[in-house]
Coordinates of N, CA and C in Angstrom, one line a residue:
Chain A
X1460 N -48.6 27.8 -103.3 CA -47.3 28.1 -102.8 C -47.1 27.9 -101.3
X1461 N -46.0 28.3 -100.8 CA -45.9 27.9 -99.1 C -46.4 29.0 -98.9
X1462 N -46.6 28.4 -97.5 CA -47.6 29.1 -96.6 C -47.5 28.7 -95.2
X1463 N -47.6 29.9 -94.1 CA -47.3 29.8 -92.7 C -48.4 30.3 -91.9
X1464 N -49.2 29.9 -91.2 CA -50.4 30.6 -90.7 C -50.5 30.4 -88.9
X1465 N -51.0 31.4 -88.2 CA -50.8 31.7 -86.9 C -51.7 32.4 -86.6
X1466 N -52.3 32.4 -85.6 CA -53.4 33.1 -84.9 C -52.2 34.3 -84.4
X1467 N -53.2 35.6 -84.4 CA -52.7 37.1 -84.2 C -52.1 37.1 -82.7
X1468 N -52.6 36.9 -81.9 CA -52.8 36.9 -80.7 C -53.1 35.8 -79.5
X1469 N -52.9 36.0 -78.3 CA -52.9 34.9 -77.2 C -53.4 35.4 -76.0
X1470 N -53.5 34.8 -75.2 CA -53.5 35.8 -73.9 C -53.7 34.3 -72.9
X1471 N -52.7 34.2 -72.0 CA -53.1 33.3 -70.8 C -52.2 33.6 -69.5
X1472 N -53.0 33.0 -68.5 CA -52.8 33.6 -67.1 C -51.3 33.2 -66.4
X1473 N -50.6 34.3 -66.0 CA -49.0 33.8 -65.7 C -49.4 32.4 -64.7
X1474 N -48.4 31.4 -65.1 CA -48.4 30.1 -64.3 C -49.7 28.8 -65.3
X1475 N -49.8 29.2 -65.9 CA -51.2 28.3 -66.7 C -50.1 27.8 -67.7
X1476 N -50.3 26.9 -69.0 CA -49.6 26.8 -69.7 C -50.2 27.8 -71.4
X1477 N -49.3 27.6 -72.0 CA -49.4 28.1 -73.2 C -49.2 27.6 -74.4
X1478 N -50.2 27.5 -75.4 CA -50.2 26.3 -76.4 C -50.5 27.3 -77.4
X1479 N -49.0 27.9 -78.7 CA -49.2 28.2 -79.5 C -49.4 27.5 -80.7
X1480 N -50.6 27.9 -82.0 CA -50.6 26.8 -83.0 C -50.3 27.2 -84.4
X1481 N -50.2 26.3 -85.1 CA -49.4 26.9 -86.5 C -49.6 25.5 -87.4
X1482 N -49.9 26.4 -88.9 CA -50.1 25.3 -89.8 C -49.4 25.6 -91.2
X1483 N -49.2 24.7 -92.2 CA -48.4 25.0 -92.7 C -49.2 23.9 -94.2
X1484 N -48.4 24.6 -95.3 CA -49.3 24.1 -96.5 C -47.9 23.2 -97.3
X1485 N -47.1 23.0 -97.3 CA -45.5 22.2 -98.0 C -45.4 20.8 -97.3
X1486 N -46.0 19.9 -98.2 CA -45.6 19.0 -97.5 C -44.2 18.0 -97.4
X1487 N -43.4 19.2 -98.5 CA -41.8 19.0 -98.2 C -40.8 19.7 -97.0
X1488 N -41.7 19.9 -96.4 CA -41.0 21.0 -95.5 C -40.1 19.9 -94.4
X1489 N -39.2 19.6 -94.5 CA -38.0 19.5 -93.7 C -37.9 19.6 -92.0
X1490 N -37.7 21.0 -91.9 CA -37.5 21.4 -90.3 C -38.6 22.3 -90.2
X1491 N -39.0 22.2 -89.1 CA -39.7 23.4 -88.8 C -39.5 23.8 -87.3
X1492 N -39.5 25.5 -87.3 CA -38.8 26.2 -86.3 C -40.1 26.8 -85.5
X1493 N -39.3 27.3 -84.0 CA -40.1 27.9 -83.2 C -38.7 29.1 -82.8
X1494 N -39.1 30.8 -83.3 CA -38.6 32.0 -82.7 C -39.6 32.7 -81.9
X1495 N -38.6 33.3 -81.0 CA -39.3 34.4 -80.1 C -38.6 35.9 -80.6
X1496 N -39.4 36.9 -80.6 CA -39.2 38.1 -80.6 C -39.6 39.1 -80.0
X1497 N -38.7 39.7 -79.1 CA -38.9 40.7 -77.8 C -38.9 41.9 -78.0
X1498 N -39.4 43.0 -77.7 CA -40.0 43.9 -78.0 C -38.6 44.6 -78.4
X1499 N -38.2 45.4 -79.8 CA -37.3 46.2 -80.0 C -36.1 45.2 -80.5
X1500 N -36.1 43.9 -81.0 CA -34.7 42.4 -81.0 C -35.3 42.1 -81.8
X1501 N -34.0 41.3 -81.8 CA -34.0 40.2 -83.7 C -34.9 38.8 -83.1
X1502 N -34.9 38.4 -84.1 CA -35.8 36.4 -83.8 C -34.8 36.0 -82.9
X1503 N -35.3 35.0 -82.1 CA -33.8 34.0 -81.1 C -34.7 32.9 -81.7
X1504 N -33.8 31.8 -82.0 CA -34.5 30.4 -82.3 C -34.5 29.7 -80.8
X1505 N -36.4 29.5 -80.6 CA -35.8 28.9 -79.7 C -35.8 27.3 -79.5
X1506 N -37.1 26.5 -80.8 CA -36.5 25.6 -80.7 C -36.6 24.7 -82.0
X1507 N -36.7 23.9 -82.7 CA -36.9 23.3 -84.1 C -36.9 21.8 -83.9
X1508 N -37.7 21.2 -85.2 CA -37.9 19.9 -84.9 C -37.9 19.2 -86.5
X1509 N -37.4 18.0 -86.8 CA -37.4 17.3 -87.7 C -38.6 16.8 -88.5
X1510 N -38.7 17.0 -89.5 CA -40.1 16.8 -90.1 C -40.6 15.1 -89.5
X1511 N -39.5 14.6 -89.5 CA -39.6 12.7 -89.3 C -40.0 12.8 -88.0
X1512 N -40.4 13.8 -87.0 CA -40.2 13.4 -85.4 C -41.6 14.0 -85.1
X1513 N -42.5 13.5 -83.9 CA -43.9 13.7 -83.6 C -43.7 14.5 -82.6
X1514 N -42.9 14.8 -81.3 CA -42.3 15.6 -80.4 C -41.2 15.8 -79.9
X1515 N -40.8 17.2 -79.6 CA -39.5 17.2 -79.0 C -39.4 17.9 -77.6
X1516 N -39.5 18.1 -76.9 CA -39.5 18.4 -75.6 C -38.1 19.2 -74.8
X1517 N -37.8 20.0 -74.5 CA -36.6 21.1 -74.3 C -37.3 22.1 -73.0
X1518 N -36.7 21.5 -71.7 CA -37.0 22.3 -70.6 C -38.6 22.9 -70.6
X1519 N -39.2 23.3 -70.3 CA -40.5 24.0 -70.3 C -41.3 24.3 -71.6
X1520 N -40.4 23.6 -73.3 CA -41.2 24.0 -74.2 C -41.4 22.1 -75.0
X1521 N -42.2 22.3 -75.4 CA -43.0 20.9 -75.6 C -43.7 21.2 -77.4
X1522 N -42.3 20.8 -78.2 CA -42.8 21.0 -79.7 C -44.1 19.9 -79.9
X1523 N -45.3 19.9 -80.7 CA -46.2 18.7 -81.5 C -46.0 19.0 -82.8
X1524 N -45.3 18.3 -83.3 CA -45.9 18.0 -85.1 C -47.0 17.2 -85.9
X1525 N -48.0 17.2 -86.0 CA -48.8 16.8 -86.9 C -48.5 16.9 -88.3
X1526 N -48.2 15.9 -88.6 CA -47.7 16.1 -90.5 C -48.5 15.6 -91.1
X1527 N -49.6 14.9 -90.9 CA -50.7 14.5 -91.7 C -51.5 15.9 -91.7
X1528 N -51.9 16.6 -90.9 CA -52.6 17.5 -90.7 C -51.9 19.0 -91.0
X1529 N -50.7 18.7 -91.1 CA -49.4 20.0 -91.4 C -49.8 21.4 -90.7
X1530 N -49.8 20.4 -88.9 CA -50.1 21.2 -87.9 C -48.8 21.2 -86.8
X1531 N -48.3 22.2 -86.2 CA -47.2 22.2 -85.5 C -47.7 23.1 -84.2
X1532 N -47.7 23.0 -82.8 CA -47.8 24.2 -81.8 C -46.1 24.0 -80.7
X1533 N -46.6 24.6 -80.2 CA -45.7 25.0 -79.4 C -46.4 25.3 -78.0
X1534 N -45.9 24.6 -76.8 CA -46.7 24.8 -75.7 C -45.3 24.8 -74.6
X1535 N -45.7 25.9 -73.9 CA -44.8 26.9 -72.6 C -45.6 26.1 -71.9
X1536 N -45.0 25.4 -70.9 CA -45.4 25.5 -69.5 C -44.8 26.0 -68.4
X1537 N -45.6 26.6 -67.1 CA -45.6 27.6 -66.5 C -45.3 28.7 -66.8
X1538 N -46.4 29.3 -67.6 CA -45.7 30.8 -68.6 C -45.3 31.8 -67.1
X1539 N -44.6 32.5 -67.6 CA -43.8 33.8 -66.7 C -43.9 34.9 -67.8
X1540 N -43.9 36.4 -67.0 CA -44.1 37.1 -68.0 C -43.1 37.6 -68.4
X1541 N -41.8 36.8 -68.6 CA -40.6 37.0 -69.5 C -41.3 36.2 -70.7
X1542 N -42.0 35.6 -70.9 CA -42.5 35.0 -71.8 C -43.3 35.8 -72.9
X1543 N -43.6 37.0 -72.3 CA -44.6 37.6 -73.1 C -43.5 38.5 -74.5
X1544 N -44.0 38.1 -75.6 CA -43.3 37.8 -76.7 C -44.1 37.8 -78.2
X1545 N -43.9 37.7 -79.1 CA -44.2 37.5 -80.4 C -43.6 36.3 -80.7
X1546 N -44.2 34.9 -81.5 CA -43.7 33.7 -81.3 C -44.0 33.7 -82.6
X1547 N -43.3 32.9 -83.7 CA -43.2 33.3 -85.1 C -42.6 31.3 -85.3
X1548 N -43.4 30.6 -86.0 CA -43.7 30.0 -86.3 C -42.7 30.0 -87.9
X1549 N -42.2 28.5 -88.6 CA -41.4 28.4 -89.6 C -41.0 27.3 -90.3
X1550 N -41.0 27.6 -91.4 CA -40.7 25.7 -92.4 C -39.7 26.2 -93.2
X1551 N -38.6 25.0 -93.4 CA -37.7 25.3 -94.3 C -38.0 23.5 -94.8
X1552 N -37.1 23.8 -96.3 CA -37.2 22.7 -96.9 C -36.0 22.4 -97.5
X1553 N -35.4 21.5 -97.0 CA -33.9 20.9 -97.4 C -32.9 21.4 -96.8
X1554 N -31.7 20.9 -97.4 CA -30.3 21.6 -97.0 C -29.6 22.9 -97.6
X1555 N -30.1 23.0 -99.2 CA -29.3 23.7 -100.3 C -29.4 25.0 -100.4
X1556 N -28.7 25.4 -100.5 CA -28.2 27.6 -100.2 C -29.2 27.2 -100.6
X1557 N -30.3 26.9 -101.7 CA -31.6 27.7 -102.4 C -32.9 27.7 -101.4
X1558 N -32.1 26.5 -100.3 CA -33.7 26.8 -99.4 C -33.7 28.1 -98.3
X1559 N -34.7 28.5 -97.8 CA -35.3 29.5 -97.6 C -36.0 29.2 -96.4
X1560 N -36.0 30.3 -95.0 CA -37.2 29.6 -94.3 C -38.1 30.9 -94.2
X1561 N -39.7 30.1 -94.4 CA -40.7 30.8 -94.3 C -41.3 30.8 -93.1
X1562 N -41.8 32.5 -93.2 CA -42.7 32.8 -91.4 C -43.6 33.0 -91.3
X1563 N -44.2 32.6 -90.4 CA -45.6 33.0 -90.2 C -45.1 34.4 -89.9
X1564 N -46.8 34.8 -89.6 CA -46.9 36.6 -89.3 C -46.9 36.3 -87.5
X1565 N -46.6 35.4 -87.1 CA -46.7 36.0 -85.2 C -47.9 35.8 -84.4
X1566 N -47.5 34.8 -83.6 CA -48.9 35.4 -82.9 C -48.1 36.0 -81.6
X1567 N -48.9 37.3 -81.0 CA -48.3 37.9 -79.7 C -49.0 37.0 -78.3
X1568 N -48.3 36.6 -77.6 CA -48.3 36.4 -76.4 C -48.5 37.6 -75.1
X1569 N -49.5 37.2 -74.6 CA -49.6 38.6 -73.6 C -50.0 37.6 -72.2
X1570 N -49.2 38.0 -71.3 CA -49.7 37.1 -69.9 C -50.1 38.0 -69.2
X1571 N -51.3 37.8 -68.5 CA -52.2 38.2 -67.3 C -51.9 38.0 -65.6
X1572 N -52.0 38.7 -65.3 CA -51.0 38.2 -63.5 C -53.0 37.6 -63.3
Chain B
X121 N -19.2 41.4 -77.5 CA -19.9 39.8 -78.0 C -20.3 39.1 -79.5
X122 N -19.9 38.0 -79.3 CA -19.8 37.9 -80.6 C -21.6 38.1 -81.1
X123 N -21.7 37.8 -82.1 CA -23.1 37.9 -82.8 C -23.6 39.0 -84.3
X124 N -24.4 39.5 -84.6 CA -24.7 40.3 -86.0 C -25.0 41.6 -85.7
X125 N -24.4 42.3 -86.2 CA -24.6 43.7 -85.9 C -24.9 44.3 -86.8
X126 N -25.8 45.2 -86.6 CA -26.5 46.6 -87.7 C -26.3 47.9 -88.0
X127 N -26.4 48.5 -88.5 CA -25.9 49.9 -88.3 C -26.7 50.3 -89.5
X128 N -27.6 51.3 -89.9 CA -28.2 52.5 -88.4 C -28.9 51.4 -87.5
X129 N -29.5 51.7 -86.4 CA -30.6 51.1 -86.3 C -31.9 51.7 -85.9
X130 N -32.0 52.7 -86.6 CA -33.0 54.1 -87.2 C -32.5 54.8 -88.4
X131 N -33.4 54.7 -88.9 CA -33.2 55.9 -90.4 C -34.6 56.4 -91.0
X132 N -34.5 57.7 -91.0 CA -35.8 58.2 -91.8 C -34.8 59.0 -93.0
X133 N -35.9 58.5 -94.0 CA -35.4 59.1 -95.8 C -36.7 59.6 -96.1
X134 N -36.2 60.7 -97.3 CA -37.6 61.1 -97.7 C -37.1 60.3 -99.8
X135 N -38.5 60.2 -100.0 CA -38.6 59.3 -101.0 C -37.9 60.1 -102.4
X136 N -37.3 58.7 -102.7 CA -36.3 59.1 -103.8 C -35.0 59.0 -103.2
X137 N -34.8 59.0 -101.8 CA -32.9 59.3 -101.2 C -32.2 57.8 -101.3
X138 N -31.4 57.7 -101.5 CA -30.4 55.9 -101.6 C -29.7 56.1 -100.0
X139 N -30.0 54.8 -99.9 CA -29.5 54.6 -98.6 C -28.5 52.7 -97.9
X140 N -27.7 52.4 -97.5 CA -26.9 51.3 -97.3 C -27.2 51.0 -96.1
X141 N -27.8 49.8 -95.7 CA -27.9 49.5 -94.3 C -26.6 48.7 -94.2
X142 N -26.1 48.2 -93.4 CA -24.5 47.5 -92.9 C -25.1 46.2 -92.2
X143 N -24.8 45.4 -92.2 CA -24.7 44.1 -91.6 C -23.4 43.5 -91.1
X144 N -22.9 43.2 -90.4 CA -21.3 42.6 -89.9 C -21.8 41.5 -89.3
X145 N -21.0 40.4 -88.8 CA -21.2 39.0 -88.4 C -19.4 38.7 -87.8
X146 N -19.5 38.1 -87.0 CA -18.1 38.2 -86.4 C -18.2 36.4 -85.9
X147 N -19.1 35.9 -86.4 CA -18.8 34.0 -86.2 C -18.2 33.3 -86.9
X148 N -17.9 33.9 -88.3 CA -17.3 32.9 -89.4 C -18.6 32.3 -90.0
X149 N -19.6 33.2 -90.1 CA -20.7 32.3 -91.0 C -20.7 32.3 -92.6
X150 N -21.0 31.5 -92.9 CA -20.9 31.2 -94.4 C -22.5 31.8 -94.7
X151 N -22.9 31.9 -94.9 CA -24.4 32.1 -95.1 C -24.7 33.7 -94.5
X152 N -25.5 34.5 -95.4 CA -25.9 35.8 -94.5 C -27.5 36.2 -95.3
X153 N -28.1 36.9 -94.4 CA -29.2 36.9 -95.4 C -30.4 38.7 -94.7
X154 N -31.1 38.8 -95.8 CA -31.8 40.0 -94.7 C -33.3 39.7 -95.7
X155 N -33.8 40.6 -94.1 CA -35.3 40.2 -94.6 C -35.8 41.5 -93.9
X156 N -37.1 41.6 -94.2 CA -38.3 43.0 -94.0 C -39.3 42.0 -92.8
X157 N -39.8 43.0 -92.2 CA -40.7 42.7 -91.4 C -41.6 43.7 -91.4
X158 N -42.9 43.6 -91.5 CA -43.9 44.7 -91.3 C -45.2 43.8 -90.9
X159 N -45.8 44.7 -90.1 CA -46.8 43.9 -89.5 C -48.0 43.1 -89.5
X160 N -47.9 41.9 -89.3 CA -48.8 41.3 -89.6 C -48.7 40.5 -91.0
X161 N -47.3 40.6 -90.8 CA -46.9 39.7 -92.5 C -45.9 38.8 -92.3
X162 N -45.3 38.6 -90.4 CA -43.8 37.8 -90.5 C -42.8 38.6 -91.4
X163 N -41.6 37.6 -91.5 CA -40.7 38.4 -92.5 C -40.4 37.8 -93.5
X164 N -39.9 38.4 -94.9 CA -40.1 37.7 -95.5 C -38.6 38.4 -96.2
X165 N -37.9 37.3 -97.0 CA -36.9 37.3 -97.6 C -36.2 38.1 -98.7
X166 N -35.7 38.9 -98.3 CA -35.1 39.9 -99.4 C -34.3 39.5 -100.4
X167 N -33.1 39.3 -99.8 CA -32.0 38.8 -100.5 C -31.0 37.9 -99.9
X168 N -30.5 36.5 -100.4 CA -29.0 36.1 -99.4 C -28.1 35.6 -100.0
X169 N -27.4 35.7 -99.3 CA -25.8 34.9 -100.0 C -25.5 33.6 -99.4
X170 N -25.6 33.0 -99.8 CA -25.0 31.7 -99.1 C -23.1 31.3 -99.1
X171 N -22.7 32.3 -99.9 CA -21.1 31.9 -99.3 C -20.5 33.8 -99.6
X172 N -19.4 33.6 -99.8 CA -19.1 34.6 -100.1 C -18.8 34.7 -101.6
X173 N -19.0 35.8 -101.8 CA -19.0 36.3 -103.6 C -20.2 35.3 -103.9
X174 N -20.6 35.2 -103.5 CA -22.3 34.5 -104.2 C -23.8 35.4 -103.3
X175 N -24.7 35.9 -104.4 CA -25.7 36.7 -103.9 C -27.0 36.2 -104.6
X176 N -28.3 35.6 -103.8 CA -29.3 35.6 -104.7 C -30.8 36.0 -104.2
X177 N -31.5 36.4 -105.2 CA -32.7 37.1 -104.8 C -34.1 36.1 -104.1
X178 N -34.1 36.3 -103.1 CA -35.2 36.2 -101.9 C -36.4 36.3 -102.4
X179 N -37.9 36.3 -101.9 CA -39.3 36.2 -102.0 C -39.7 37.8 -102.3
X180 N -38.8 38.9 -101.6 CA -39.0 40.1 -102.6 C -38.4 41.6 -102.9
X181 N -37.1 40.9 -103.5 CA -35.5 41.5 -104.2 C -35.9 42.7 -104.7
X182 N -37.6 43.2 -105.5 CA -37.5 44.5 -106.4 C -37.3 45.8 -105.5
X183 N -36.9 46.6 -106.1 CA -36.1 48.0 -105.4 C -34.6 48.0 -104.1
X184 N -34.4 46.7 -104.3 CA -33.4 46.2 -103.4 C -31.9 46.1 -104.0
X185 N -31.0 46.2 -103.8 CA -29.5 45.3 -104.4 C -28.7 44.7 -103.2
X186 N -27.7 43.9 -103.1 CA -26.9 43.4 -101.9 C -25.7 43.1 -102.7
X187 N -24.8 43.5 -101.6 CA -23.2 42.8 -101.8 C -22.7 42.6 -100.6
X188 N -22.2 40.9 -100.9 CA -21.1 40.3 -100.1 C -19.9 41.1 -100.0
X189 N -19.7 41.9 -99.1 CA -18.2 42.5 -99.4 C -17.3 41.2 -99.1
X190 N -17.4 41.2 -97.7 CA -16.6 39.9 -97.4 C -17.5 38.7 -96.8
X191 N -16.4 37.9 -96.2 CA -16.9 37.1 -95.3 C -18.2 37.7 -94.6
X192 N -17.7 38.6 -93.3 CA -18.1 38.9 -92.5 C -19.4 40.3 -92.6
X193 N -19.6 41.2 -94.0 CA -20.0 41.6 -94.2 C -21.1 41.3 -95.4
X194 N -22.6 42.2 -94.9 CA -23.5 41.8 -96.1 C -24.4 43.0 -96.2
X195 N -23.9 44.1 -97.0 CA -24.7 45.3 -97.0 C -26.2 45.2 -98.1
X196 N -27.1 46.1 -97.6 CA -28.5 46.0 -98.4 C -28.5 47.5 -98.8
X197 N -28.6 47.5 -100.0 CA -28.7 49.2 -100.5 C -30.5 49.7 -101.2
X198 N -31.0 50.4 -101.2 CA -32.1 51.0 -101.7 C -31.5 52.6 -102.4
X199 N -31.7 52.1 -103.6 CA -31.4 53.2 -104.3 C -32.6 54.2 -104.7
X200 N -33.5 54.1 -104.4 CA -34.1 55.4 -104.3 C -35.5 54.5 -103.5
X201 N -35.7 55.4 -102.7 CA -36.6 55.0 -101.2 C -37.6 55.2 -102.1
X202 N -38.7 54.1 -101.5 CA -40.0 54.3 -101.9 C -40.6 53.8 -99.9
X203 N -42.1 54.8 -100.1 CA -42.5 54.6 -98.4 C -43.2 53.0 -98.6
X204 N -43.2 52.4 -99.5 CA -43.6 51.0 -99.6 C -42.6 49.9 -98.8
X205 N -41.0 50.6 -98.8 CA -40.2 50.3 -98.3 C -39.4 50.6 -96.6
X206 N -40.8 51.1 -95.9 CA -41.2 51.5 -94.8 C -40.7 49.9 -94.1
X207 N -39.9 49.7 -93.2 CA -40.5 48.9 -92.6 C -39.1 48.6 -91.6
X208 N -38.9 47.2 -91.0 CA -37.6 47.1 -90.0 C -37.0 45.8 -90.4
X209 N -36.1 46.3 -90.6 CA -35.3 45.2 -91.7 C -34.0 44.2 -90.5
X210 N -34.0 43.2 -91.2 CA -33.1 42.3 -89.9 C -32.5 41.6 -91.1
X211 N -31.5 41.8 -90.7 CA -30.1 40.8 -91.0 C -29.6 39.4 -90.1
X212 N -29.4 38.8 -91.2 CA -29.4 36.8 -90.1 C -28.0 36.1 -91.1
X213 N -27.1 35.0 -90.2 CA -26.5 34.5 -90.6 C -26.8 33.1 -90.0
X214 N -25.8 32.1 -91.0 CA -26.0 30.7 -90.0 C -24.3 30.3 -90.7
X215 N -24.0 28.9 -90.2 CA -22.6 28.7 -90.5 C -22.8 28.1 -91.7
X216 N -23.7 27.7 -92.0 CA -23.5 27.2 -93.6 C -25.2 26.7 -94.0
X217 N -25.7 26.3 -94.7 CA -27.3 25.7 -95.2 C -27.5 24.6 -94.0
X218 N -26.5 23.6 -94.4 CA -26.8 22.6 -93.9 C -26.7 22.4 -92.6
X219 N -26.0 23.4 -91.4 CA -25.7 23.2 -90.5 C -27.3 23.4 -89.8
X220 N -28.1 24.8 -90.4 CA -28.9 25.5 -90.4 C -29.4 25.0 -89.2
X221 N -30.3 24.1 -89.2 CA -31.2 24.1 -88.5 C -30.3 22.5 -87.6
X222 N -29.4 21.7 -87.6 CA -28.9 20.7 -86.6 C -28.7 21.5 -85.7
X223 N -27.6 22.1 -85.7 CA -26.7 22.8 -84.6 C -26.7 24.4 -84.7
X224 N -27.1 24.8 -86.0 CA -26.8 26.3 -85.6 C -27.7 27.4 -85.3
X225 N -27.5 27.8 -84.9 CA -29.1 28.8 -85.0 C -29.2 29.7 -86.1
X226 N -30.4 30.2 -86.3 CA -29.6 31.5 -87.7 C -29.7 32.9 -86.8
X227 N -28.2 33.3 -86.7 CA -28.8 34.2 -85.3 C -28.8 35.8 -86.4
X228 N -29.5 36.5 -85.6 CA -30.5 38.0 -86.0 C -29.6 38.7 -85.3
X229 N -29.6 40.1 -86.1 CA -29.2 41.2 -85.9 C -30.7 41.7 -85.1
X230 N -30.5 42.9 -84.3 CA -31.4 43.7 -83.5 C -32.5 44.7 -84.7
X231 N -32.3 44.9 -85.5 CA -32.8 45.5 -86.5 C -32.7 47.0 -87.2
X232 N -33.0 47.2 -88.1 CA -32.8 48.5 -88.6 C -34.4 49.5 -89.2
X233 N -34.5 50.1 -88.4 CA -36.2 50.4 -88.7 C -36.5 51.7 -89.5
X234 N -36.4 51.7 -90.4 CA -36.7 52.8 -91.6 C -37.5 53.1 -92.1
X235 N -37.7 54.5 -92.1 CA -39.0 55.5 -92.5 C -38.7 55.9 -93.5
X236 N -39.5 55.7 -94.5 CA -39.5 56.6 -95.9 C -40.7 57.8 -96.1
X237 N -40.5 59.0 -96.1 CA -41.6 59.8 -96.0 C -41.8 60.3 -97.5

């Protein structure tokens, strides 16, 4: 079945970069998402990427897709500790009300001064 | 502002009580959907509607029911609390499937976090 997998946890030093990773077992998966979740709030999307595309690049976040490897991260540069967050990783497959998008469990971000 | 709103956004039940969480959306989205979150598991899909008057069951619908009242409305009922059903539940819309992931975001309600004792 699908499947979304993420390391629990992170930790890197405010101003260093941040490279979260995530893998994924569908190799029909479509889009796949990048949410943040702030302590006490709902998911914010904050970025997504086309299964057909190897990177997407949006201000300070820097999507990789690996589709042979059905590996995706997500890398912050110059993390700030607005950044410290729960970052939740995601694949959907297709267009049709029946599709669905699956989450990983989070990995938490914690920045160190 | 516009966006998804919840109501409670606390509830403690003791097991056996029925209870309606509320969902509202004030964008015109076509799509509404709610999911559980507990730790260490992501969230995972309860139930959604994709238009109105249409409702279908998610990755894990048992002890659950939903109705589209309207458009703008998508309530989640638990008719008798079990503490398995412990957890913080979030309500999401988007403007339709397909827009999903081009242009729209699927934006979240703040959550509703419920105790079953």
């Amino acid at each position: 079945g699908e499947d979304v997998e993420q390391s629990l946890f992170l930790s890197v030093r405010e101003g260093d970069s941040s490279v979260i990773n995530c893998t994924y077992t569908d190799s029909s998966s479509t889009y796949l998402y990048w949410y943040k979740q702030e302590p006490g709030a709902g998911l914010q999307l904050l970025t997504y990427i086309f299964s057909n595309m190897d990177m997407k690049q949006d201000q300070r976040l820097t999507v990789l897709l690996n589709k042979k490897d059905k590996h995706l991260s997500l890398r912050i540069a110059d993390t700030q500790t607005g950044d410290s967050a729960i970052y939740f990783c995601a694949e959907s497959q297709g267009y049709s009300s029946a599709s669905k998008i699956i989450f990983g469990s989070g990995t938490r971000l914690s920045i160190r001064p | 502002n516009a966006g998804v709103t919840q109501t409670p956004k606390f509830q403690v039940l003791k097991t056996g009580q029925s209870m309606t969480l509320q969902c509202a959306q004030d964008m015109n989205h076509n799509s509404m959907y709610w999911y559980r979150q507990d730790p260490g598991m992501g969230l995972r899909l309860i139930y959604y509607s994709a238009s109105e008057g249409t409702t279908d069951k998610g990755e894990v619908p048992n002890g659950y029911n939903v109705s589209r009242l309207n458009k703008r409305e998508f309530s989640l009922r638990l008719e008798s609390a079990a503490p398995s059903q412990t957890s913080v539940y979030f309500c999401a819309s988007v403007a339709n499937a397909r827009d999903r992931a081009v242009s729209q975001p699927q934006h979240f309600g703040d959550g509703t976090r419920l105790s079953i004792l």
